[in-house]
Coordinates of C-alpha atoms in Angstrom, one line a residue:
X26 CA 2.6 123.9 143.7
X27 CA 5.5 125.6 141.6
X28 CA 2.8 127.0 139.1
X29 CA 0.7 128.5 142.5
X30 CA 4.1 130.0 143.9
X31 CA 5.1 131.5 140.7
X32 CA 1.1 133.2 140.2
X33 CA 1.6 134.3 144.2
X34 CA 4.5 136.3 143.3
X35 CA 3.5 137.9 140.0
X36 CA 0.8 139.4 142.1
X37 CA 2.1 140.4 144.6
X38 CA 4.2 142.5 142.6
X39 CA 1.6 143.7 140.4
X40 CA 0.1 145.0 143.3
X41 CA 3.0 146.4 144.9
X42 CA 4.0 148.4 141.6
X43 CA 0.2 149.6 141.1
X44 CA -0.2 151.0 144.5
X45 CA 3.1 153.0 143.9
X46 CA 2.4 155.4 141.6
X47 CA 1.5 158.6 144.2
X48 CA 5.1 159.0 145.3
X49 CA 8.4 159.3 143.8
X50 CA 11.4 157.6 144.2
X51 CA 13.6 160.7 145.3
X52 CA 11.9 159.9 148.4
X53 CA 15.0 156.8 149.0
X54 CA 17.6 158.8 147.9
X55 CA 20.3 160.4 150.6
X56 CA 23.8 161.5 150.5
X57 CA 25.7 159.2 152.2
X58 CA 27.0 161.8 155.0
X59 CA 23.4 161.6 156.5
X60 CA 23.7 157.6 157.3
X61 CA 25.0 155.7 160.2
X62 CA 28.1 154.5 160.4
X63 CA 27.2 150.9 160.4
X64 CA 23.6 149.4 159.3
X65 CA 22.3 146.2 158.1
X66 CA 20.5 144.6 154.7
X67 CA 19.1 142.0 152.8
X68 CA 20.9 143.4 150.0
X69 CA 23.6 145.9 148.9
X70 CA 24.2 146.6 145.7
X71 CA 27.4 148.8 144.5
X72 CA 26.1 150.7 142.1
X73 CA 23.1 152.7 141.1
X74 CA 23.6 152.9 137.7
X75 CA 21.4 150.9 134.6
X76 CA 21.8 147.2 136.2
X77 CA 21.8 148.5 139.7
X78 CA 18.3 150.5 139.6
X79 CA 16.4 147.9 138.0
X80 CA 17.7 145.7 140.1
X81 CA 17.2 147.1 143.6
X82 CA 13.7 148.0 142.5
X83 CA 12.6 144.3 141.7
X84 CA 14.5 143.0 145.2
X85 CA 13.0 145.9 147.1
X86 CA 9.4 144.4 146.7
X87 CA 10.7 141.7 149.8
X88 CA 13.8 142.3 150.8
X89 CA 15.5 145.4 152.7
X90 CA 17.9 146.9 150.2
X91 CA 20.9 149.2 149.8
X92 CA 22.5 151.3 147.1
X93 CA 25.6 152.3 147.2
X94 CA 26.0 155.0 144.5
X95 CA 29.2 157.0 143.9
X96 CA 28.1 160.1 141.9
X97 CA 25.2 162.5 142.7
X98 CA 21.7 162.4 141.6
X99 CA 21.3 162.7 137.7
X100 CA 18.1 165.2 138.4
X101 CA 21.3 167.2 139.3
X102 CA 22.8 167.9 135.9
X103 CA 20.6 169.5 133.6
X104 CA 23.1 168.7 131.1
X105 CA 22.2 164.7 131.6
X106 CA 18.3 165.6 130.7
X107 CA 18.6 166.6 126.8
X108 CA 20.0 165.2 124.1
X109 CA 21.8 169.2 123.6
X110 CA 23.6 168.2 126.6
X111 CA 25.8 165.3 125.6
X112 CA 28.2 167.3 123.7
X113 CA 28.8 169.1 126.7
X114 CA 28.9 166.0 128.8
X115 CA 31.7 164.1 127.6
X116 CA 33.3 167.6 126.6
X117 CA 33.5 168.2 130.4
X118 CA 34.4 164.8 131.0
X119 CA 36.9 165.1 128.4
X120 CA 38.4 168.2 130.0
X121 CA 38.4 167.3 133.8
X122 CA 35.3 169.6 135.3
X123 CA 34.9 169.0 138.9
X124 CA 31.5 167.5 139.5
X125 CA 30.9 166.5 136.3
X126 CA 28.4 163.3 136.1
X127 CA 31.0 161.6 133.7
X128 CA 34.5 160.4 134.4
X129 CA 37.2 160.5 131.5
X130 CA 40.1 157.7 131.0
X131 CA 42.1 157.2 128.5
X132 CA 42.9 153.3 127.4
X133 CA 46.5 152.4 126.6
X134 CA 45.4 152.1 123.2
X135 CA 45.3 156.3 123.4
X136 CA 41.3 156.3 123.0
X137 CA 39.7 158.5 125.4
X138 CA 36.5 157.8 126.9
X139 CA 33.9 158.1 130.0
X140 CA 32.0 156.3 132.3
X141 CA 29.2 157.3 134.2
X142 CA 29.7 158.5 137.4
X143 CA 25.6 159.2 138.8
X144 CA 22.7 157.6 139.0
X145 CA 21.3 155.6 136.3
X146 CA 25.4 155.3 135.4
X147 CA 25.9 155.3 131.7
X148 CA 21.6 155.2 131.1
X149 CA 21.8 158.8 132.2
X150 CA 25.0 160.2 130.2
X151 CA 24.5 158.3 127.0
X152 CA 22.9 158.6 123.3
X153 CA 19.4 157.5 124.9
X154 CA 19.7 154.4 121.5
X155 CA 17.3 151.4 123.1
X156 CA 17.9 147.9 120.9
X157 CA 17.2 144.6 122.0
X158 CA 20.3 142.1 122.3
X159 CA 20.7 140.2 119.3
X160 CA 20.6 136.9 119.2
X161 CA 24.1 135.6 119.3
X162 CA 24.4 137.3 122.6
X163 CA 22.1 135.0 124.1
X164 CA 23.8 132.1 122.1
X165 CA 27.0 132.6 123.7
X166 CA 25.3 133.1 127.1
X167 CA 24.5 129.8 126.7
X168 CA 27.8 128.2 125.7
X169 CA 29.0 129.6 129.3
X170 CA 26.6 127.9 131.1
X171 CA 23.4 130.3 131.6
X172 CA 20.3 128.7 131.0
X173 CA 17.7 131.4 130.1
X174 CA 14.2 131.6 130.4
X175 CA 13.1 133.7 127.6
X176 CA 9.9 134.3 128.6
X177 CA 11.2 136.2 131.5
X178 CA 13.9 137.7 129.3
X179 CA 11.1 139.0 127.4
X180 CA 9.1 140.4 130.5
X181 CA 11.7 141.8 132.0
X182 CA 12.7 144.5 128.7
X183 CA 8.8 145.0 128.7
X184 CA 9.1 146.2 132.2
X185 CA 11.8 148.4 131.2
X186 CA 10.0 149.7 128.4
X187 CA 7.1 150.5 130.0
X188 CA 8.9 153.4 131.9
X189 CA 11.8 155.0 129.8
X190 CA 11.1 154.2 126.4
X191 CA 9.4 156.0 123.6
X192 CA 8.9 156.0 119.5
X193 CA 11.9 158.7 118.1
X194 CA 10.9 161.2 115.6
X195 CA 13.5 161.7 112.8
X196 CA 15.4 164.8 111.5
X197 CA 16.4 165.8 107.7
X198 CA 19.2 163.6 108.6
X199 CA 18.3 161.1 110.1
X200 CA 15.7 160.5 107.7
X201 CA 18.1 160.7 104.5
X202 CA 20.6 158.2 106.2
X203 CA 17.5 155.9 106.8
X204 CA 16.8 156.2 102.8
X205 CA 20.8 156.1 101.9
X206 CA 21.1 153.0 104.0
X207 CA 18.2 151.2 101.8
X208 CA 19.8 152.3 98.7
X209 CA 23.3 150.7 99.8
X210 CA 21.0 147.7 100.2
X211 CA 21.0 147.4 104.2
X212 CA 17.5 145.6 103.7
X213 CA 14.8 145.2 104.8
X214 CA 13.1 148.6 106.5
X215 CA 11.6 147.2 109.4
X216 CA 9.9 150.3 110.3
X217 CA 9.6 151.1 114.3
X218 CA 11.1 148.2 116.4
X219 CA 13.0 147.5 119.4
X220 CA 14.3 144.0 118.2
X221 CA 17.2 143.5 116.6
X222 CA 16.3 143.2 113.5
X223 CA 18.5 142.5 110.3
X224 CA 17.9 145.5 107.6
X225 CA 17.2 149.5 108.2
X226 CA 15.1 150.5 111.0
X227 CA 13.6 153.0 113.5
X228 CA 15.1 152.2 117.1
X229 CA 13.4 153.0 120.3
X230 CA 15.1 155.9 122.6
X231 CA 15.1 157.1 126.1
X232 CA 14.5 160.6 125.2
X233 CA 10.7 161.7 125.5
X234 CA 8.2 163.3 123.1
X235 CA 9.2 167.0 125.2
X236 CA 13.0 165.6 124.9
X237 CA 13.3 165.1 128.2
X238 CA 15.8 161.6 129.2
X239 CA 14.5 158.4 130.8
X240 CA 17.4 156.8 132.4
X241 CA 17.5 153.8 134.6
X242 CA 17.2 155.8 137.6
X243 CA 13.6 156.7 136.8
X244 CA 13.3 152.1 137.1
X245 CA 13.2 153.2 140.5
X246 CA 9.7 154.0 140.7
X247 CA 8.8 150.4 140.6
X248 CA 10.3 150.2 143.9
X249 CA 9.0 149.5 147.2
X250 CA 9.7 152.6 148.9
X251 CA 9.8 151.9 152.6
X252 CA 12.2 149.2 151.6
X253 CA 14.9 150.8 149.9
X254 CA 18.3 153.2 150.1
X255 CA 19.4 154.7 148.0
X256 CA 22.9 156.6 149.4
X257 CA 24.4 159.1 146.9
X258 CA 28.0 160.1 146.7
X259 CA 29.1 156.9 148.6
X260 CA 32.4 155.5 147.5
X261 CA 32.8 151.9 148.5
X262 CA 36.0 150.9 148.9
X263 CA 36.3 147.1 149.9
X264 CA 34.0 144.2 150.0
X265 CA 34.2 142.6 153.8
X266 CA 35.1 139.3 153.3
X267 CA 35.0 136.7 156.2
X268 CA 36.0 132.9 156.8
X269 CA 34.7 129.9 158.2
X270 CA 36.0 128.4 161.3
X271 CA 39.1 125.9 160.0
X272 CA 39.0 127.3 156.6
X273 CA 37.2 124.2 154.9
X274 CA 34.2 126.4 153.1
X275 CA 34.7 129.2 150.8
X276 CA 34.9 132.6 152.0
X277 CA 31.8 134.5 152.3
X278 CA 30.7 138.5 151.7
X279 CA 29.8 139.7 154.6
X280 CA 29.2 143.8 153.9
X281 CA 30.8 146.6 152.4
X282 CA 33.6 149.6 153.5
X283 CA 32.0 153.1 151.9
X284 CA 33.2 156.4 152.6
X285 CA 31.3 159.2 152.3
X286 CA 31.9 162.5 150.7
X287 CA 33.6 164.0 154.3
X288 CA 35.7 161.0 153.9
X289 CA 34.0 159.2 156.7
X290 CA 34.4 155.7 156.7
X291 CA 30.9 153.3 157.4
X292 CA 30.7 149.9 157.4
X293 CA 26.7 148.0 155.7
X294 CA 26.7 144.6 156.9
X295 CA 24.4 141.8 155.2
X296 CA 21.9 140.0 157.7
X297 CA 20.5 136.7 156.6
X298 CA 20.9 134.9 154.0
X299 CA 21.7 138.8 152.0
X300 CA 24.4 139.4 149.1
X301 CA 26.6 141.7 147.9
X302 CA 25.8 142.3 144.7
X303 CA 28.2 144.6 142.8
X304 CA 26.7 146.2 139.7
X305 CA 29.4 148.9 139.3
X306 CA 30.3 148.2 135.7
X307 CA 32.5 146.8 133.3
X308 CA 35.5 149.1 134.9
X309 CA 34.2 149.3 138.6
X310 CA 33.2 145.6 139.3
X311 CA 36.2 144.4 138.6
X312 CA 38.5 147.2 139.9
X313 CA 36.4 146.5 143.4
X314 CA 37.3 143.0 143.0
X315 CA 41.0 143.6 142.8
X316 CA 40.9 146.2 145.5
X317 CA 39.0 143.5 147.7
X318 CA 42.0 141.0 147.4
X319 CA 39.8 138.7 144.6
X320 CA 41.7 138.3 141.4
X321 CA 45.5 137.4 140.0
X322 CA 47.9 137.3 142.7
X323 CA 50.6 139.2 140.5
X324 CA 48.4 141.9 140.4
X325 CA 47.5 142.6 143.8
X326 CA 51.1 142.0 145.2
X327 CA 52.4 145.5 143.9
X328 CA 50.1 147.3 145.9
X329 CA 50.7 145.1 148.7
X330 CA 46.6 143.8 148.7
X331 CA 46.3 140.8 150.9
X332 CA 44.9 137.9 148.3
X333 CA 41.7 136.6 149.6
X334 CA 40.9 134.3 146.4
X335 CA 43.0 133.3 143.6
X336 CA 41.4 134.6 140.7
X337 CA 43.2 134.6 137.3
X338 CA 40.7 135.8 135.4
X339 CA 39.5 138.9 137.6
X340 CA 40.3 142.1 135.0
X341 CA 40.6 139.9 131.9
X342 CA 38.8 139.5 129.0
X343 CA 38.0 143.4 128.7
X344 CA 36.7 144.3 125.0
X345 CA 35.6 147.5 123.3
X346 CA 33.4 148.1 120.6
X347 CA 35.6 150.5 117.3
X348 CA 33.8 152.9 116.5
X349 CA 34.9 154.3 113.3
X350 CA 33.3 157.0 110.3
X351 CA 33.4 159.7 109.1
X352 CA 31.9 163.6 110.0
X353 CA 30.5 166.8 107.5
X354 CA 29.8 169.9 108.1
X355 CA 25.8 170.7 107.0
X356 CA 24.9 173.5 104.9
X357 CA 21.7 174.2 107.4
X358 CA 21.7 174.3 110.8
X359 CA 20.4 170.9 112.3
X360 CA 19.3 170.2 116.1
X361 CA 21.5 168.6 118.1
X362 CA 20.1 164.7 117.6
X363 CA 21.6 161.5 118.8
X364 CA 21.3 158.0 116.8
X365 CA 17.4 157.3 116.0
X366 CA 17.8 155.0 113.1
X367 CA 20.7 152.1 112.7
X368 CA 21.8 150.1 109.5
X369 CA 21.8 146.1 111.1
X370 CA 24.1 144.2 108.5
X371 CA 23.0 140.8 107.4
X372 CA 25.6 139.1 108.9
X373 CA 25.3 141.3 112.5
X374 CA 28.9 141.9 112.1
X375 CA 28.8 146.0 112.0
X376 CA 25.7 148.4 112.8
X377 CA 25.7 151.9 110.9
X378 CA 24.4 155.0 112.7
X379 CA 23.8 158.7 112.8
X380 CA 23.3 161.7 114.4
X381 CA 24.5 165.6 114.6
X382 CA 25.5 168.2 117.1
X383 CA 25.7 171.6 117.2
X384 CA 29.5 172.7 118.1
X385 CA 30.2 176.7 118.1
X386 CA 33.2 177.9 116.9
X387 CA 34.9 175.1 115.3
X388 CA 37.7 176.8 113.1
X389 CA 36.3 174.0 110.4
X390 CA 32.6 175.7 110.3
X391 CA 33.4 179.1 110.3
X392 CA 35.9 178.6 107.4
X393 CA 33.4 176.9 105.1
X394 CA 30.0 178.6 105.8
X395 CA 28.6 181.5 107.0
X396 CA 28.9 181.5 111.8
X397 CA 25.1 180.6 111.8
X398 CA 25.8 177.3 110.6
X399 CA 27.8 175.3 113.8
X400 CA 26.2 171.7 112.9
X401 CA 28.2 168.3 112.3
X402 CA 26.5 165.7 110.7
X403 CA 28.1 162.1 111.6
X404 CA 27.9 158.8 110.2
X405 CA 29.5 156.1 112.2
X406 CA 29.9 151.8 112.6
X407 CA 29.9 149.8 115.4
X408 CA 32.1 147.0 115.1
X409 CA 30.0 144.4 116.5
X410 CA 31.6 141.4 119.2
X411 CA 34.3 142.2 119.3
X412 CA 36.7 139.3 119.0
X413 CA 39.5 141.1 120.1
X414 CA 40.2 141.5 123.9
X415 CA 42.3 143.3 126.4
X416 CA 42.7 143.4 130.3
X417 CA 42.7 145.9 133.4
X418 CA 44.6 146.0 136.5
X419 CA 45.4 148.4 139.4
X420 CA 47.0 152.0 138.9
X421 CA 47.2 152.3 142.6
X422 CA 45.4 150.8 145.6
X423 CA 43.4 154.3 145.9
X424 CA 39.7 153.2 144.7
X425 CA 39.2 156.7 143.6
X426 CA 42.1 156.6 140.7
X427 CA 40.9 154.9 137.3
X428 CA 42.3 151.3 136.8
X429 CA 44.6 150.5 133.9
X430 CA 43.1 149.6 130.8
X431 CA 44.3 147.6 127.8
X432 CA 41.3 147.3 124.9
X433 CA 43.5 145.8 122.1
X434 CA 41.2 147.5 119.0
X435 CA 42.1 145.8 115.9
X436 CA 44.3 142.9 117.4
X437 CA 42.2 140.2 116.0
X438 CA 41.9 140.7 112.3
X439 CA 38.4 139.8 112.1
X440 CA 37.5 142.8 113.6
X441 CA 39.4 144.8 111.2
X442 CA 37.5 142.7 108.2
X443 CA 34.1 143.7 109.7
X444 CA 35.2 147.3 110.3
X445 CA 36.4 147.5 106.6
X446 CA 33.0 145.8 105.5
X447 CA 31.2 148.7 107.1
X448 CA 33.2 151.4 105.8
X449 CA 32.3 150.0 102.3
X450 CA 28.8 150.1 102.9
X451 CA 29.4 153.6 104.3
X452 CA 31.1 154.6 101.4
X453 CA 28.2 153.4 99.5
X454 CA 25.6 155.2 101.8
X455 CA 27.4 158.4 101.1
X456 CA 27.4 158.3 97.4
X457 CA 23.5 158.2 97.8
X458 CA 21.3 160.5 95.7
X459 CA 19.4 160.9 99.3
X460 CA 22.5 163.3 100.6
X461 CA 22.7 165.7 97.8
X462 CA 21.1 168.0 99.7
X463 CA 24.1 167.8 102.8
X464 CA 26.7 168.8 100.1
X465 CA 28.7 172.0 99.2
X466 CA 29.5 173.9 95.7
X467 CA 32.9 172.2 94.8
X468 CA 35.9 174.4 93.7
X469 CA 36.2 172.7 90.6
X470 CA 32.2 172.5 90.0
X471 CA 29.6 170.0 90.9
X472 CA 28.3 169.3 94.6
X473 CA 30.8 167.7 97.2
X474 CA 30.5 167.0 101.1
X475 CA 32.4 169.3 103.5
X476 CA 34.8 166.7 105.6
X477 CA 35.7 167.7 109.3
X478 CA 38.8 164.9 110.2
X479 CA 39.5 162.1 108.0
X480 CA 37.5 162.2 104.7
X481 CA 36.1 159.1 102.9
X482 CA 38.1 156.8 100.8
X483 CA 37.3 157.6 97.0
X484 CA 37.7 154.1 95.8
X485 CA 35.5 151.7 98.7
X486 CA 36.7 148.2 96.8
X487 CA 40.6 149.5 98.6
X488 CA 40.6 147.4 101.6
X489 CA 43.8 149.1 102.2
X490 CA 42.4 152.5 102.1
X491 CA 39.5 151.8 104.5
X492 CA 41.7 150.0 106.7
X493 CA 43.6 153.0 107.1
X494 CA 40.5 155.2 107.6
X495 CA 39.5 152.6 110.3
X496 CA 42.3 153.3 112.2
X497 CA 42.1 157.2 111.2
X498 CA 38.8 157.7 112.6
X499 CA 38.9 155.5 115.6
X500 CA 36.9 155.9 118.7
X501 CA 34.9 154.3 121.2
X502 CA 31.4 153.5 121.0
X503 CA 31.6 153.4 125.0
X504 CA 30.0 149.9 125.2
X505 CA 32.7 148.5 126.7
X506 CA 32.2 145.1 128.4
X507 CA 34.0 142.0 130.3
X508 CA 36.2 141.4 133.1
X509 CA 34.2 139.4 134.8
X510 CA 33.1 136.7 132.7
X511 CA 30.0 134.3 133.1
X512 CA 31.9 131.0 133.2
X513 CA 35.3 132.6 134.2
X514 CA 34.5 134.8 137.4
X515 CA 31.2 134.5 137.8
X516 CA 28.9 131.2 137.5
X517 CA 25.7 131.0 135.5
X518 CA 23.2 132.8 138.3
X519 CA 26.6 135.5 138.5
X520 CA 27.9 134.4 141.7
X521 CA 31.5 134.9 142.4
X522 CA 33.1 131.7 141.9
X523 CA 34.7 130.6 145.3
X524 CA 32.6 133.2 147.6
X525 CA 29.5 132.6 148.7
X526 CA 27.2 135.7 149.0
X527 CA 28.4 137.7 146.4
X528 CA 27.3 138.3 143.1
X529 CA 28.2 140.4 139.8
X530 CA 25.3 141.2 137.5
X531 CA 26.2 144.3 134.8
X532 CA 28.1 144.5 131.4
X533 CA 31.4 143.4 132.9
X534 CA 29.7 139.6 132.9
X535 CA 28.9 140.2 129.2
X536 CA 31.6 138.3 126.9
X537 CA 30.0 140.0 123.8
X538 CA 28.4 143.7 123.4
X539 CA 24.8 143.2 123.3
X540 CA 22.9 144.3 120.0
X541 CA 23.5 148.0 118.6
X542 CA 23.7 149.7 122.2
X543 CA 23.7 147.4 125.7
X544 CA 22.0 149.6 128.0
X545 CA 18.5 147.7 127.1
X546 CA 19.9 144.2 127.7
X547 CA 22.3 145.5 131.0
X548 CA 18.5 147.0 132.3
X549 CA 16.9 143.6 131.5
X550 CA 19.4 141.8 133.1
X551 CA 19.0 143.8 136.1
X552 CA 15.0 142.9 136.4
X553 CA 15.9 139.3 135.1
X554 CA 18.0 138.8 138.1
X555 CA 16.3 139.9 140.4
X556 CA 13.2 138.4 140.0
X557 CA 15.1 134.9 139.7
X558 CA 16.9 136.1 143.4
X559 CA 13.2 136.9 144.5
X560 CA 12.0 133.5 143.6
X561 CA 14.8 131.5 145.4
X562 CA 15.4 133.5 148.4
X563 CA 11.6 135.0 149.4
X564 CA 9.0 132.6 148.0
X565 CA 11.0 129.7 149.6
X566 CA 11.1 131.3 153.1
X567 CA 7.4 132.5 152.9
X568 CA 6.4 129.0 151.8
X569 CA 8.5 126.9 154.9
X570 CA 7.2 129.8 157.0
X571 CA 3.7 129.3 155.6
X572 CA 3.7 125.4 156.4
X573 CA 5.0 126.3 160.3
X574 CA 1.5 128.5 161.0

């Protein structure tokens, strides 16, 4: 009976998704100010970003769904559709432009970074790198209590894949980072995969064959149309809780506060047996949390936030990948071109990539070759894990100011080890016959790189030297991840531990960063959990419904 359940969904999605193709999904979105001020759902889901769209489009199929997105739509920004355009992204991030689809904060470690702030989230303001999760991220799923079905796991990315990703072609550079990277002995070449895969290899990317981007949001033409919501610029500012009568069961979700861009309050109410699902990020589900009275007492009492649950952990346990290198300036101009091919060490502990951008009138260029040439040439690790971990909590009670962050880079001096590991290997990757052709007359004779920032450490067995260029160069690889735990906040099916009907499923649930970039594993967990939602709320009810008739 299970087996004939399990067939009589898979087809009845297939079908669904097959009859869909005629229209697109623009056809659910609407800005917030055109929709009631109350109205009822199986599901809403804060956040449209690359767990919320994947998501929403698998529940959509059977259930009447919400999204609650806080930026505009991506098709918006023509900055978010070419990989020329993330320069300017987190440039305009960086510097505060109104309306910009990406939202700067700075950690208390002094690292600046973004966060996505429009549909498809960080899928649509990113690098466009697609990698399977390694592993050791499933591993330690596992040790907190998930039990995965790989087979689905599988299914799921192959459903993502199917729609927004493609094979990369490589530049000069690229391709001579791809060669240096053998030579320092980052073996095997695996050639084109998506897996994560020990050695040198081709990754897949969310950027077309015309260079056009893929993001999550475009996971939304698997939806059931006539089913789904999609509300842009809505700002939710408070999960509704409610209690039982006597206070003996938990407390229980029963909507969402959003405000529109007038400012207007309206109130989405669950009907059912429906669930708030928040899917707002690694800074947003947690924030939300706090605001909603769910997390450390001592935290919420400054702001003078009623405490609705206990919860110690809400906000903790927040990690950042380093992301440390080096840059050149080329001697030819180079298209703007984003990380194709990675370096996996054999251990998984660091991941080496590349790319280049086009940057006019840096006082660096102009000074050391002739103004036609504005390209920067980068070579950069990813500290993988990370072991070390920090925390956030409230800046205000305002939902619109950025929480407080606390990433802790380098506390744990395991993560300094691997990022010194990398740096040698780097070191060796530049002293490759494969980069001659990136390197400048020297003053005193011979062929040497052009350096914009820190330069590379002449002698790569100093671990003192590349520690200190570790700390030189570092940066964010903006795969930050935690705060609310599987195991700690959430359970193992990412319910909120001690409410009922409400759930967390994004990177904040993630205890390590998935693979070389997370935003294939965060879109598979998206499908993953919501065909596992589809299986125990729908084909139960159709079934009991099915044996009344």
């Amino acid at each position: 009976m299970y087996a004939m359940r399990e067939a009589q969904l898979d087809f009845t999605w297939g079908r669904h998704e097959a009859t869909r193709g005629r229209r697109h999904y623009n056809e659910c979105l609407i800005d917030a100010t055109l929709l009631p001020n109350t109205s009822t759902y199986d599901f809403i889901i804060v956040g449209g970003g690359t767990a919320g769209c994947p998501l929403a489009a698998t529940l959509s199929q059977h259930f009447k769904v919400l999204v609650l997105e806080s930026g505009g739509n991506n098709q918006d920004y023509p900055q978010t559709a070419t990989q020329d355009g993330f320069p300017q992204i987190v440039t305009d991030a960086s510097s505060g432009v109104a309306n910009s689809p990406a939202q700067s904060f700075t950690s208390l470690d002094g690292v600046g970074n973004i966060r996505g702030r429009v549909l498809g989230g960080g899928s649509s303001v990113n690098c466009g790198f697609y990698s399977r999760a390694q592993p050791a991220f499933f591993e330690a799923g596992a040790a907190a209590g998930i039990v995965w079905d790989m087979g689905l796991v599988n299914a799921s990315y192959e459903w993502v894949e199917k729609k927004v990703v493609h094979r990369p072609e490589l530049d000069s550079w690229q391709t001579a980072i791809g060669g240096a990277l053998l030579e320092a002995n980052v073996r095997p070449f695996n050639g084109f995969s998506v897996e994560h895969l020990e050695g040198t290899k081709i990754s897949g990317t969310t950027f077309g064959p015309d260079g056009r981007r893929h993001s999550a949001a475009e996971l939304l033409g698997y939806a059931k149309l006539t089913n789904l919501v999609v509300a842009l610029r809505a700002t939710v500012e408070k999960i509704l809780l409610d209690f039982h009568p006597g206070g003996l069961k938990k407390p229980f979700a029963k909507g969402v506060m959003y405000r529109d861009s007038l400012e207007r309050p309206h109130y989405a109410f669950l009907r059912g047996q429906g669930e708030v699902i928040l899917s707002a990020g690694a800074l947003g589900s947690p924030h939300l949390l706090l605001l909603s009275g769910i997390g450390p007492p001592n935290l919420l009492h400054p702001w003078h936030i009623p405490l609705a649950v206990s919860h110690p952990f809400v906000g903790q346990f927040l990690a950042d990948n380093p992301q440390a290198g080096v840059a050149i300036i080329s001697p030819f101009r180079l298209p703007t071109y984003l990380s194709k091919v990675v370096g996996i060490s054999n251990s998984s502990s660091f991941y080496i990539e590349a790319s280049t951008k086009n940057t006019p009138h840096h006082p660096q260029i102009s000074a050391a070759s002739p103004s036609l040439n504005h390209t920067i040439a980068e070579l950069f690790e990813k500290v993988a894990g990370p072991v070390s971990t920090g925390s956030l909590w409230l800046a205000s009670a305002d939902v619109q100011d950025n929480p407080v962050v606390r990433f802790n880079y380098f506390a744990s001096p395991v993560d300094m080890g691997r990022c010194i590991e990398g740096m040698r290997t780097m070191a060796k990757v530049l002293k490759s016959p494969k980069l001659e052709g990136f390197k400048f007359p020297g003053a005193l004779g011979g062929m040497e790189f052009r350096y914009v920032g820190p330069e590379m450490v002449r002698d790569e067995e100093d671990d003192l030297q590349l520690e200190g260029l570790c700390w030189q160069s570092l940066s964010t690889f903006w795969h930050y991840h935690g705060g609310c735990l599987v195991g700690k906040v959430v359970d193992s099916k990412y319910r909120v531990i001690g409410v009922d009907s409400l759930r967390v499923v994004d990177g904040s649930t993630f205890a390590v960063s998935p693979g070389t970039n997370p935003q294939a594993t965060v879109m598979m967990l998206g499908r993953y959990v919501g065909y596992q939602l589809t299986k125990e709320k729908w084909m139960p009810n159709r079934f009991a419904a099915g044996k009344k008739r």
